[in-house]
CSV table of C-alpha atoms and ligand atoms in Angstrom, one decimal:
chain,number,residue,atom,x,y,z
A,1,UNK,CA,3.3,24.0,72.8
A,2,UNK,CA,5.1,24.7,69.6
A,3,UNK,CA,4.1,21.4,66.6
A,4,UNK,CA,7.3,20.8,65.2
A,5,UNK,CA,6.9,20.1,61.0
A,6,UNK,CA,9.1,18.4,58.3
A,7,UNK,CA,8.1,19.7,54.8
A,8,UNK,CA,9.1,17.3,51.4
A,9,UNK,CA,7.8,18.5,48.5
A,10,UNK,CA,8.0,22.2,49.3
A,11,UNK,CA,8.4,23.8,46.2
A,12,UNK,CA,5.2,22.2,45.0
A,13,UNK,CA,1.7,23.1,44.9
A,14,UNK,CA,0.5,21.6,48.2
A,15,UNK,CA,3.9,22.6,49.8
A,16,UNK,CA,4.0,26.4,49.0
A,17,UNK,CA,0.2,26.2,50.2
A,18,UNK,CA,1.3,24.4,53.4
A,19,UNK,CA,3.6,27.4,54.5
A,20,UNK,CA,1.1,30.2,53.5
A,21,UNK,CA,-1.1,28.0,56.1
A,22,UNK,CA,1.8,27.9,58.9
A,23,UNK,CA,2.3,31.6,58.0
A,24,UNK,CA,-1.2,32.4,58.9
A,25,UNK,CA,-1.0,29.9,62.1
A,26,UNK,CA,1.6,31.9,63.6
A,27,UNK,CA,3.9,30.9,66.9
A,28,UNK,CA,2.6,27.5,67.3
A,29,UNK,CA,4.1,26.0,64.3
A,30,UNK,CA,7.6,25.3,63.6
A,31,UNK,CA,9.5,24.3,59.9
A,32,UNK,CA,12.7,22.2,61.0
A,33,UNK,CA,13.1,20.0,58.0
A,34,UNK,CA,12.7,21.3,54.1
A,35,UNK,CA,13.0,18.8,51.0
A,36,UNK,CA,12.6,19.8,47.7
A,37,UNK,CA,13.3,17.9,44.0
A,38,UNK,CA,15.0,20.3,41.9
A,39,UNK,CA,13.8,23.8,42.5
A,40,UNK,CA,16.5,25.1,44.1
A,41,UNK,CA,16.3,28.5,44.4
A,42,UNK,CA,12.7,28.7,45.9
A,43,UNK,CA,14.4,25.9,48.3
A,44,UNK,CA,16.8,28.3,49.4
A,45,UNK,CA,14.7,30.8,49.7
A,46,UNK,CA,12.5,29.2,51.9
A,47,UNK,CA,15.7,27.9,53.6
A,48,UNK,CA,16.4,31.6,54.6
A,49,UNK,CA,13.1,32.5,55.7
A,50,UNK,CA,12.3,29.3,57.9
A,51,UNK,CA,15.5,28.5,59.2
A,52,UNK,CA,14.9,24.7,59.7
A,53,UNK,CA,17.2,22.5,61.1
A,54,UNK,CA,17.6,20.6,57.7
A,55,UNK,CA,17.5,21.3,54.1
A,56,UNK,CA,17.1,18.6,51.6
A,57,UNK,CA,17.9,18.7,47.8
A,58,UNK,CA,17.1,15.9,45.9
A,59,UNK,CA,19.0,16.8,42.7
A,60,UNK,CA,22.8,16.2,43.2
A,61,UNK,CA,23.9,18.5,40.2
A,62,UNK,CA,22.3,21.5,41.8
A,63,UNK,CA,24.2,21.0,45.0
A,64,UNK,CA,27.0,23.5,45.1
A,65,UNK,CA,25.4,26.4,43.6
A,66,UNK,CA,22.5,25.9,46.1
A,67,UNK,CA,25.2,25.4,49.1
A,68,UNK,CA,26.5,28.5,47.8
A,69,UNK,CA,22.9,30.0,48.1
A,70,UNK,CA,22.3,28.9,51.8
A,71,UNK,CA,26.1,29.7,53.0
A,72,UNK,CA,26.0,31.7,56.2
A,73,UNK,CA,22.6,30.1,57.2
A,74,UNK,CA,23.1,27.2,60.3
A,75,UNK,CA,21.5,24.5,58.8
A,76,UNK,CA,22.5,21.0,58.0
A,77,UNK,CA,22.2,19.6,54.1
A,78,UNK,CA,21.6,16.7,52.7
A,79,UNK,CA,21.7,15.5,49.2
A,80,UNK,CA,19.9,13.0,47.3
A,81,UNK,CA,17.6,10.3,48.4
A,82,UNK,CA,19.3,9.9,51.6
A,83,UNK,CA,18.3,13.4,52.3
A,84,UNK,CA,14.8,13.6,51.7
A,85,UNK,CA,14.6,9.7,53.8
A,86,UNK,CA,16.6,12.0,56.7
A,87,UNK,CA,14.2,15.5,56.2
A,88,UNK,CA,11.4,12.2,56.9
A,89,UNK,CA,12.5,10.8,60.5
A,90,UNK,CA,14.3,14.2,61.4
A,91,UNK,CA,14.3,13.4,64.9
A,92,UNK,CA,12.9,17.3,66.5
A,93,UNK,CA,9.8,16.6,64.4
A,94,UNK,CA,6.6,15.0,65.3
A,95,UNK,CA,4.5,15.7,62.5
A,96,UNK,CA,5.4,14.9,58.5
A,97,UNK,CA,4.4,17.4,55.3
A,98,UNK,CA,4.6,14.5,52.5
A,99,UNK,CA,3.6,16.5,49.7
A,100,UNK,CA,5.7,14.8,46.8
A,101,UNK,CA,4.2,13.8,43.4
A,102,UNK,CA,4.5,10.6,42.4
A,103,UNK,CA,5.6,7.2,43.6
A,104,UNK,CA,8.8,9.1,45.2
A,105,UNK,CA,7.2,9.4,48.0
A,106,UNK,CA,6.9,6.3,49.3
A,107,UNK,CA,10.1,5.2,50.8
A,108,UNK,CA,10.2,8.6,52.9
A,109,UNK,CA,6.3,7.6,54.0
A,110,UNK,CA,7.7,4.5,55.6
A,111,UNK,CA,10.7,6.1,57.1
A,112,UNK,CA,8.1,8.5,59.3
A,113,UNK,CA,5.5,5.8,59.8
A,114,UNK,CA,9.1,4.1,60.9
A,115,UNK,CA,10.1,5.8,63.2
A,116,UNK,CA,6.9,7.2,64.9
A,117,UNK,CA,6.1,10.1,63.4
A,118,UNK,CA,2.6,11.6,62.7
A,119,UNK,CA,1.9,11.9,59.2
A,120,UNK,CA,0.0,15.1,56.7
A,121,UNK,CA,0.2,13.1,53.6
A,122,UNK,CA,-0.7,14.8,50.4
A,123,UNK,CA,0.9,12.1,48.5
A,124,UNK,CA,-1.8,9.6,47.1
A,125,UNK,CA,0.5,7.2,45.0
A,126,UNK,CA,2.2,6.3,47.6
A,127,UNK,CA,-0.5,4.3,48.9
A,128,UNK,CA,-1.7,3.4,46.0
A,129,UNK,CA,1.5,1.5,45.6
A,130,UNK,CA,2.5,0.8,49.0
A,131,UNK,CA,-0.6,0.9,50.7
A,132,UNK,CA,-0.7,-3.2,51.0
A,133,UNK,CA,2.9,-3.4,52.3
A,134,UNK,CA,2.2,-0.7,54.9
A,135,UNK,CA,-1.0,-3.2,55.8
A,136,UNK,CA,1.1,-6.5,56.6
A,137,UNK,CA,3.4,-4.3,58.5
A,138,UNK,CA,0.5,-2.7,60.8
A,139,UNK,CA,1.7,0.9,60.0
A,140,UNK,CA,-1.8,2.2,58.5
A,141,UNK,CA,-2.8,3.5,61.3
A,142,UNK,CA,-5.5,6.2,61.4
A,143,UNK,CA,-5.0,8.4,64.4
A,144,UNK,CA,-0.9,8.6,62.7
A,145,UNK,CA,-2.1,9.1,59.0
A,146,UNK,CA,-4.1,12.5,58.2
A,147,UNK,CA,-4.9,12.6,54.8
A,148,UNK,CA,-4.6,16.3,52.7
A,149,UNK,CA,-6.3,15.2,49.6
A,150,UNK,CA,-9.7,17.2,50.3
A,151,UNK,CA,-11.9,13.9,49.1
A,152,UNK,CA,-9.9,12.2,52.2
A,153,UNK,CA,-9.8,14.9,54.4
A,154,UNK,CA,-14.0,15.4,53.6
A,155,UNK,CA,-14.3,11.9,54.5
A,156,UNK,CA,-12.0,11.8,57.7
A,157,UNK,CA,-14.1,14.9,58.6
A,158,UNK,CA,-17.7,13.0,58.6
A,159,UNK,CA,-16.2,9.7,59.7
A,160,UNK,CA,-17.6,9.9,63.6
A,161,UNK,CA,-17.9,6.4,64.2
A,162,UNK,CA,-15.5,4.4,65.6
A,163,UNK,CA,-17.2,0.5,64.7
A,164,UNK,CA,-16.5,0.1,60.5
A,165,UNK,CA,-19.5,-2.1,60.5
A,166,UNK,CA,-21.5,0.8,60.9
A,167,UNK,CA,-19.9,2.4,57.3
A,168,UNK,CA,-22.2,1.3,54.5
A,169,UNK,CA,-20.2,3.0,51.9
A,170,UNK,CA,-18.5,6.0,51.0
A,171,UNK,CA,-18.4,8.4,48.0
A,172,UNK,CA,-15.8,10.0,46.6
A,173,UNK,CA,-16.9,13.6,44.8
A,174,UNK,CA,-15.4,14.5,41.4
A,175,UNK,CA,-15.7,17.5,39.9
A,176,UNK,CA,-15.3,16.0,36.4
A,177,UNK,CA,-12.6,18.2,35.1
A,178,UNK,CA,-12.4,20.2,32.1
A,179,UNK,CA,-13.9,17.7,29.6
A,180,UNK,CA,-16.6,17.0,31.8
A,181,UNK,CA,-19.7,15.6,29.0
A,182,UNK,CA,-17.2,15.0,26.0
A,183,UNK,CA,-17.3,11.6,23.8
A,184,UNK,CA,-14.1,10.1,23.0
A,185,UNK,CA,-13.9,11.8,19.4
A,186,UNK,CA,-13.8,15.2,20.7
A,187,UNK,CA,-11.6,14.1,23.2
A,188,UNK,CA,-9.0,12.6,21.3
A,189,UNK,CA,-7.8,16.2,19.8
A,190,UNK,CA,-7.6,18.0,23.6
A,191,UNK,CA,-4.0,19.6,23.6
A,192,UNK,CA,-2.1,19.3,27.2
A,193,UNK,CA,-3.0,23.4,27.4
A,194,UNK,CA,-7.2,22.7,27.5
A,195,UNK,CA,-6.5,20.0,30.1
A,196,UNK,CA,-4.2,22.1,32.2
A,197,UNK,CA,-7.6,24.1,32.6
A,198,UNK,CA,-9.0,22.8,35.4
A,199,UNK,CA,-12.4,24.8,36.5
A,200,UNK,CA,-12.4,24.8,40.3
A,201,UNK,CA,-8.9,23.3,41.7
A,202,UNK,CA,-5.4,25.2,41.0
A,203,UNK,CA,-3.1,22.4,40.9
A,204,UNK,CA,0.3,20.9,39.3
A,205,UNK,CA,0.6,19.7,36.4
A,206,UNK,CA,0.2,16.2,37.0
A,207,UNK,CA,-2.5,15.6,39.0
A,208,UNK,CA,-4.5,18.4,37.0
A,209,UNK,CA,-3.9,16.0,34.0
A,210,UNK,CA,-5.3,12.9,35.7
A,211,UNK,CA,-8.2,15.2,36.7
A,212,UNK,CA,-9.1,15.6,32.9
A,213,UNK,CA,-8.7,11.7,32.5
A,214,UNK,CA,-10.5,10.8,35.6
A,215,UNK,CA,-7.5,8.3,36.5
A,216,UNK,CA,-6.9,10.8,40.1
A,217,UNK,CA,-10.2,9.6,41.1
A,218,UNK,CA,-9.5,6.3,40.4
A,219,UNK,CA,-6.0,7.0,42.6
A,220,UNK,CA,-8.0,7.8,45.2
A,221,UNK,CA,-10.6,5.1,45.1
A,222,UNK,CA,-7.3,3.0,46.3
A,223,UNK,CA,-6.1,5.5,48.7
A,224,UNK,CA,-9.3,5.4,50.5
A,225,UNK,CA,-9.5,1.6,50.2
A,226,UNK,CA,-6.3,1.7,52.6
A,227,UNK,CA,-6.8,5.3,54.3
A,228,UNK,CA,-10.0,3.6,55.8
A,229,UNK,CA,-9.7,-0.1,55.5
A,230,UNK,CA,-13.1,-0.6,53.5
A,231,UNK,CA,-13.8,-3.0,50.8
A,232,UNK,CA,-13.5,-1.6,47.3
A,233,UNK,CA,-17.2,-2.1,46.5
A,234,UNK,CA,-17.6,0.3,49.4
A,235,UNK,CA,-16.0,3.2,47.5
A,236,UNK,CA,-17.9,4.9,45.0
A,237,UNK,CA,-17.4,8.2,42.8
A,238,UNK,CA,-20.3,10.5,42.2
A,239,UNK,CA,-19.7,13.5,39.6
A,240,UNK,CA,-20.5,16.8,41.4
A,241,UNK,CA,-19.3,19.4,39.5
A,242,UNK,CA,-19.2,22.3,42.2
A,243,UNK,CA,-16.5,21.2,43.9
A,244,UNK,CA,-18.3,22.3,47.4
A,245,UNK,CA,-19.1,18.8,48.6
A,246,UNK,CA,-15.6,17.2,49.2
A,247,UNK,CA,-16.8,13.8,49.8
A,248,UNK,CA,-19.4,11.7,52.2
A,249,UNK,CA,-19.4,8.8,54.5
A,250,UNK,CA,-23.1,6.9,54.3
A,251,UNK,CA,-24.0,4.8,57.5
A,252,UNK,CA,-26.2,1.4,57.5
A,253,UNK,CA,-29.0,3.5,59.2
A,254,UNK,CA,-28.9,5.2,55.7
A,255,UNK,CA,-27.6,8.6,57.3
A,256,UNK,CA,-24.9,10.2,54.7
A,257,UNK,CA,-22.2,13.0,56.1
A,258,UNK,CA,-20.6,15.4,54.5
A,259,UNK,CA,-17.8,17.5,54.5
A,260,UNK,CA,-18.9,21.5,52.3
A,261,UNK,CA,-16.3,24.2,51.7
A,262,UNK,CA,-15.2,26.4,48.8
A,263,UNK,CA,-12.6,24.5,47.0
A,264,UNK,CA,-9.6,25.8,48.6
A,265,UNK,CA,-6.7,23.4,49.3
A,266,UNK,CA,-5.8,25.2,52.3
A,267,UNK,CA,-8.9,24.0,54.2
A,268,UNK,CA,-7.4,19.8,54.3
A,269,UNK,CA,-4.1,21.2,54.7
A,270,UNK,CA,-4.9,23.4,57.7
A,271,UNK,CA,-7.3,20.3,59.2
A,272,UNK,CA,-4.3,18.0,58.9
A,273,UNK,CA,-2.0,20.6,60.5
A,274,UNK,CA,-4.4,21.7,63.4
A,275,UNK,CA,-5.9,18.5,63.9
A,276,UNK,CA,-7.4,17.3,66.3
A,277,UNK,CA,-8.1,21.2,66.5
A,278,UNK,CA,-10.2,23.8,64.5
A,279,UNK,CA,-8.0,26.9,64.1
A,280,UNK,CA,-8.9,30.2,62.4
A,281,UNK,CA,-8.6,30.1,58.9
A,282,UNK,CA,-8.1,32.9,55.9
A,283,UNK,CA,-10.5,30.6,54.0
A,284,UNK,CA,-13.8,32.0,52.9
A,285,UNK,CA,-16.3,30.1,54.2
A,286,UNK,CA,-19.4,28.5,51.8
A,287,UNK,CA,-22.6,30.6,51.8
A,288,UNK,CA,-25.9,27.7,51.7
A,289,UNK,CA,-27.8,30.3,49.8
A,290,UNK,CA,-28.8,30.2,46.3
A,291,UNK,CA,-26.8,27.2,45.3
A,292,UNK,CA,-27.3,24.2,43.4
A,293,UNK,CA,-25.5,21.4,44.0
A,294,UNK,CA,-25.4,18.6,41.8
A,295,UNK,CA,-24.5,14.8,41.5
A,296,UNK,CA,-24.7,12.3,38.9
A,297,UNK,CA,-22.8,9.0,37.8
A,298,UNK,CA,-19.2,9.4,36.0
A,299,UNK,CA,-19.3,8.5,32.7
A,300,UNK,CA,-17.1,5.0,32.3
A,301,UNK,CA,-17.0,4.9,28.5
A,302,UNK,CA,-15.2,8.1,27.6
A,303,UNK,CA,-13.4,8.5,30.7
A,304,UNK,CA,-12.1,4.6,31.2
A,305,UNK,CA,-9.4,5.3,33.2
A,306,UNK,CA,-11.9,5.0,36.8
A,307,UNK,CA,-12.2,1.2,35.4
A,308,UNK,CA,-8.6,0.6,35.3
A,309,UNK,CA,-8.6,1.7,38.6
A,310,UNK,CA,-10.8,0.0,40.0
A,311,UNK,CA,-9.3,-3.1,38.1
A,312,UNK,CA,-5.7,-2.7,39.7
A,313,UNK,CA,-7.5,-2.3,43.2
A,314,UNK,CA,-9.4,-5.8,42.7
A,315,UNK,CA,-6.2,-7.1,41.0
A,316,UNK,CA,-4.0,-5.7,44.1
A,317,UNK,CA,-0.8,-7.1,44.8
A,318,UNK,CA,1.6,-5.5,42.2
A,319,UNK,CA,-1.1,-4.5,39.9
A,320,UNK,CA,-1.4,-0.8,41.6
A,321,UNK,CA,2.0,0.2,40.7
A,322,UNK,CA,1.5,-0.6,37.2
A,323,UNK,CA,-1.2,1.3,36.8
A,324,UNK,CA,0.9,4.1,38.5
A,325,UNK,CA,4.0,3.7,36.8
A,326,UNK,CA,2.3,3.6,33.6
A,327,UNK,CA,0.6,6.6,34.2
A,328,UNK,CA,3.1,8.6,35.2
A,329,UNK,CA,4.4,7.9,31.8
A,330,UNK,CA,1.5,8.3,29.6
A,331,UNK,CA,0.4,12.0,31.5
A,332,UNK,CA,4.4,12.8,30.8
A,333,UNK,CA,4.0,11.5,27.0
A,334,UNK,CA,1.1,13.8,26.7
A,335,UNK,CA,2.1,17.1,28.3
A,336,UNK,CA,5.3,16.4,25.9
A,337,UNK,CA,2.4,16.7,23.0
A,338,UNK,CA,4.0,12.9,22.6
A,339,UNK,CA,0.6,11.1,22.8
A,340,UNK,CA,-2.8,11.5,22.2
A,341,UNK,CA,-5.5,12.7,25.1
A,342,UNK,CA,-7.2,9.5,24.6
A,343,UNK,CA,-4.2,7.2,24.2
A,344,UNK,CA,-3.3,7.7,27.9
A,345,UNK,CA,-5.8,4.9,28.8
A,346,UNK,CA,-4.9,3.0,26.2
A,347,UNK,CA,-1.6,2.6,26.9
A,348,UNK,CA,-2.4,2.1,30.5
A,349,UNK,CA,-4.4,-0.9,29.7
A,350,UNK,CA,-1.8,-2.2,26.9
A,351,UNK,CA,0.8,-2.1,30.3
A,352,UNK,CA,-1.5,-3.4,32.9
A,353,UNK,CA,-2.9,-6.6,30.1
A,354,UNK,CA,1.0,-7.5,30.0
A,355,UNK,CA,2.0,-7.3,33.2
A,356,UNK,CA,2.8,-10.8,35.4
A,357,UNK,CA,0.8,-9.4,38.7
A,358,UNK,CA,2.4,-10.4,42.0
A,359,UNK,CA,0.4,-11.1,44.8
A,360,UNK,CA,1.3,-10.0,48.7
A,361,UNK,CA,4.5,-8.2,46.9
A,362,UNK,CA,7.3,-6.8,49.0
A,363,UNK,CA,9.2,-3.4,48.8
A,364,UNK,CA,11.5,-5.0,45.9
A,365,UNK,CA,8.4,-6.1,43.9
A,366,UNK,CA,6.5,-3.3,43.7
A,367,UNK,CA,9.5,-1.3,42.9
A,368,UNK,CA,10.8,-3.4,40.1
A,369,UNK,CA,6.7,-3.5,38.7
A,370,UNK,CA,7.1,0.1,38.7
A,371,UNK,CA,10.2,0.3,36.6
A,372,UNK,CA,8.7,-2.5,34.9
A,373,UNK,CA,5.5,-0.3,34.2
A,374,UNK,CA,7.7,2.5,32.9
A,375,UNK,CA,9.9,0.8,30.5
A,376,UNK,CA,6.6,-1.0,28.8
A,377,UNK,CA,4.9,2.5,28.9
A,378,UNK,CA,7.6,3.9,27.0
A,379,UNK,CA,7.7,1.1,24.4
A,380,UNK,CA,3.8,1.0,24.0
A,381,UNK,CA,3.4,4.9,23.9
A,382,UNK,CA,6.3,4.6,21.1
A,383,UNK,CA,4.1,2.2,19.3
A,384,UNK,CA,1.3,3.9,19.8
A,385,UNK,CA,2.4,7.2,18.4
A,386,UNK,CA,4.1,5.3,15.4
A,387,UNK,CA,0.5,4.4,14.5
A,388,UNK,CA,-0.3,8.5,14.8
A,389,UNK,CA,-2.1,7.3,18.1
B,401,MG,MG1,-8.4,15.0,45.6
């Protein structure tokens, strides 16, 4: 039987990688909904290769000339938000490629939890934002949701039992990033090109950026709290800088399982596509031999933004998306060589001290924290470069 999948966020990183993987699947998988941002042209080549039954383009201005690309090919468009919401609950599919950065992906999230549909999601700040609303409305649920971050997937992997009370705790791996060992004075003259270095992933921009600063570990502290219902004093991060153990679930009898592979973002995407199946994959596996693997604490003194994470996830309620939102911002402010490498906790905290946190928010809260976040980032990152940092 042929798994029908809806791809946003397919000019990405993860989304690119997502259609090497149904490449290498062959006949059983089948594109019939692409959503992109803004890259058009890759859009419409991928439009002319896949044929899906939709194509989505987020940015209105590129519209015509990209209708112009696609003419000929018998496939609906959409434009705008509406478009990528439609590419989300596109009715012939039955299994959901969120691999968006950023907090744009949660309204199309809830529109294929909505309406049924199985869920790949790659996107992490969606539930770092949403994840409490999609609590109260029952829709986290694990058999629909199959995580792509490779920490999640690694943790999905060794997570056999089916009673939580037998989960002690979990750990998160973290290779540390580029700046792994640095003290804050070194690290305060780190251009966005040395951070953009990161020494085992290849990833966008963004989240390579909140690898250097720690804060996409702290992200996915809080998507695991809500991937797998646990307490937050049950997550913890352990620096392993090989990048070969993904993650690992420790059980009360004091058994700890783990999830090994070369890291190689094909590996969750594939699990996530093929699950509950194990397919053939053009991923080289890990050789046991002559290897040292190693794991120590993260250091939470030079790399503070794990503590604001784990702040916002005691905080909850609206406190998430301020942390997000304000992020987004600072990591933005410093690839535009507009802020300091060590400024983009800084500001985060500056944001998160100010902000009035809403407890059991709704849709409309968290989305007016967020813009909330933003605006006070912007003002607070203007202050704080006025001061030279
Ligand atoms: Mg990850």
């Amino acid at each position: 039987m042929v798994k029908n999948i809806a791809l946003l966020g397919s000019t990405g990183s993860i989304g690119i990688q997502t259609l090497e993987v149904i490449d290498g699947l062959g006949d059983g998988y089948k594109i019939v909904a692409l959503a992109a941002g803004s890259n058009y042209k890759l859009l419409a080549s991928q439009v002319k290769k896949y044929s899906p039954e939709i194509a989505a383009l987020a940015d209105e201005s590129a519209t015509n000339t990209f209708q112009e690309m696609i003419k000929g090919i018998p496939c609906h468009f959409e434009q705008g938000r509406s478009g990528q919401l439609l590419a989300a609950c596109w009715p012939s599919a039955e299994l959901v490629v969120l691999a968006q950065v950023g907090f744009s992906g949660f309204e199309p999230l809830l529109a294929a939890l909505k309406s049924g549909k199985k869920v790949a999601l790659a996107n992490k700040e969606s539930l770092v934002i949403g994840g409490e609303i999609l609590q109260r409305s029952g829709l986290l649920d694990p058999d629909r949701i199959l995580p792509i971050d490779s920490e999640h997937s690694a943790i999905k992997q060794s997570w056999t039992s089916r009673k939580p009370e037998e989960i002690a705790r979990i750990y998160l791996t973290a290779s540390g990033g580029p700046f792994y060992g640095m003290k804050s004075t070194d690290l305060h003259k780190v251009t966005p090109d040395d951070a953009l270095k990161h020494p085992n992933w290849q990833m966008g921009p963004k989240i390579t950026i909140d690898s250097a600063t720690m804060m996409n570990k702290g992200l996915e502290v809080i998507e695991a709290k809500w991937l797998f219902n646990l307490d937050i004093n049950q997550i913890k991060v352990v620096i392993h800088r090989q990048s070969i153990v993904h993650s690992m679930v420790e059980y009360i009898d004091g058994s700890i399982l783990a999830q090994l592979g070369l890291p190689d973002m094909r590996a969750p995407i594939q699990f996530a596509l093929t699950y509950p199946e194990r397919k053939v994959s053009p991923v080289t596996a890990f050789s046991p031999y002559d290897t040292t693997l190693t794991f120590t604490e993260p250091d939470y003194v030079n790399f503070p933004c794990l503590n604001l994470a784990y702040r916002a996830a005691n905080a909850g309620g609206t406190m998430p998306a301020v942390l997000n939102g304000a992020n987004e911002v600072a990591v933005a402010l410093f690839l535009a060589g507009k802020l300091a490498f060590t400024s983009i906790p800084d500001l985060i905290e500056k944001v998160m001290d100010l902000h009035d946190n809403i407890k059991e928010p709704v849709f409309s809260d968290v989305i007016e924290a967020d813009c909330w976040a933003r605006a006070k980032a912007l003002d607070t990152g203007a202050m704080l470069r006025e001061r030279k940092y």
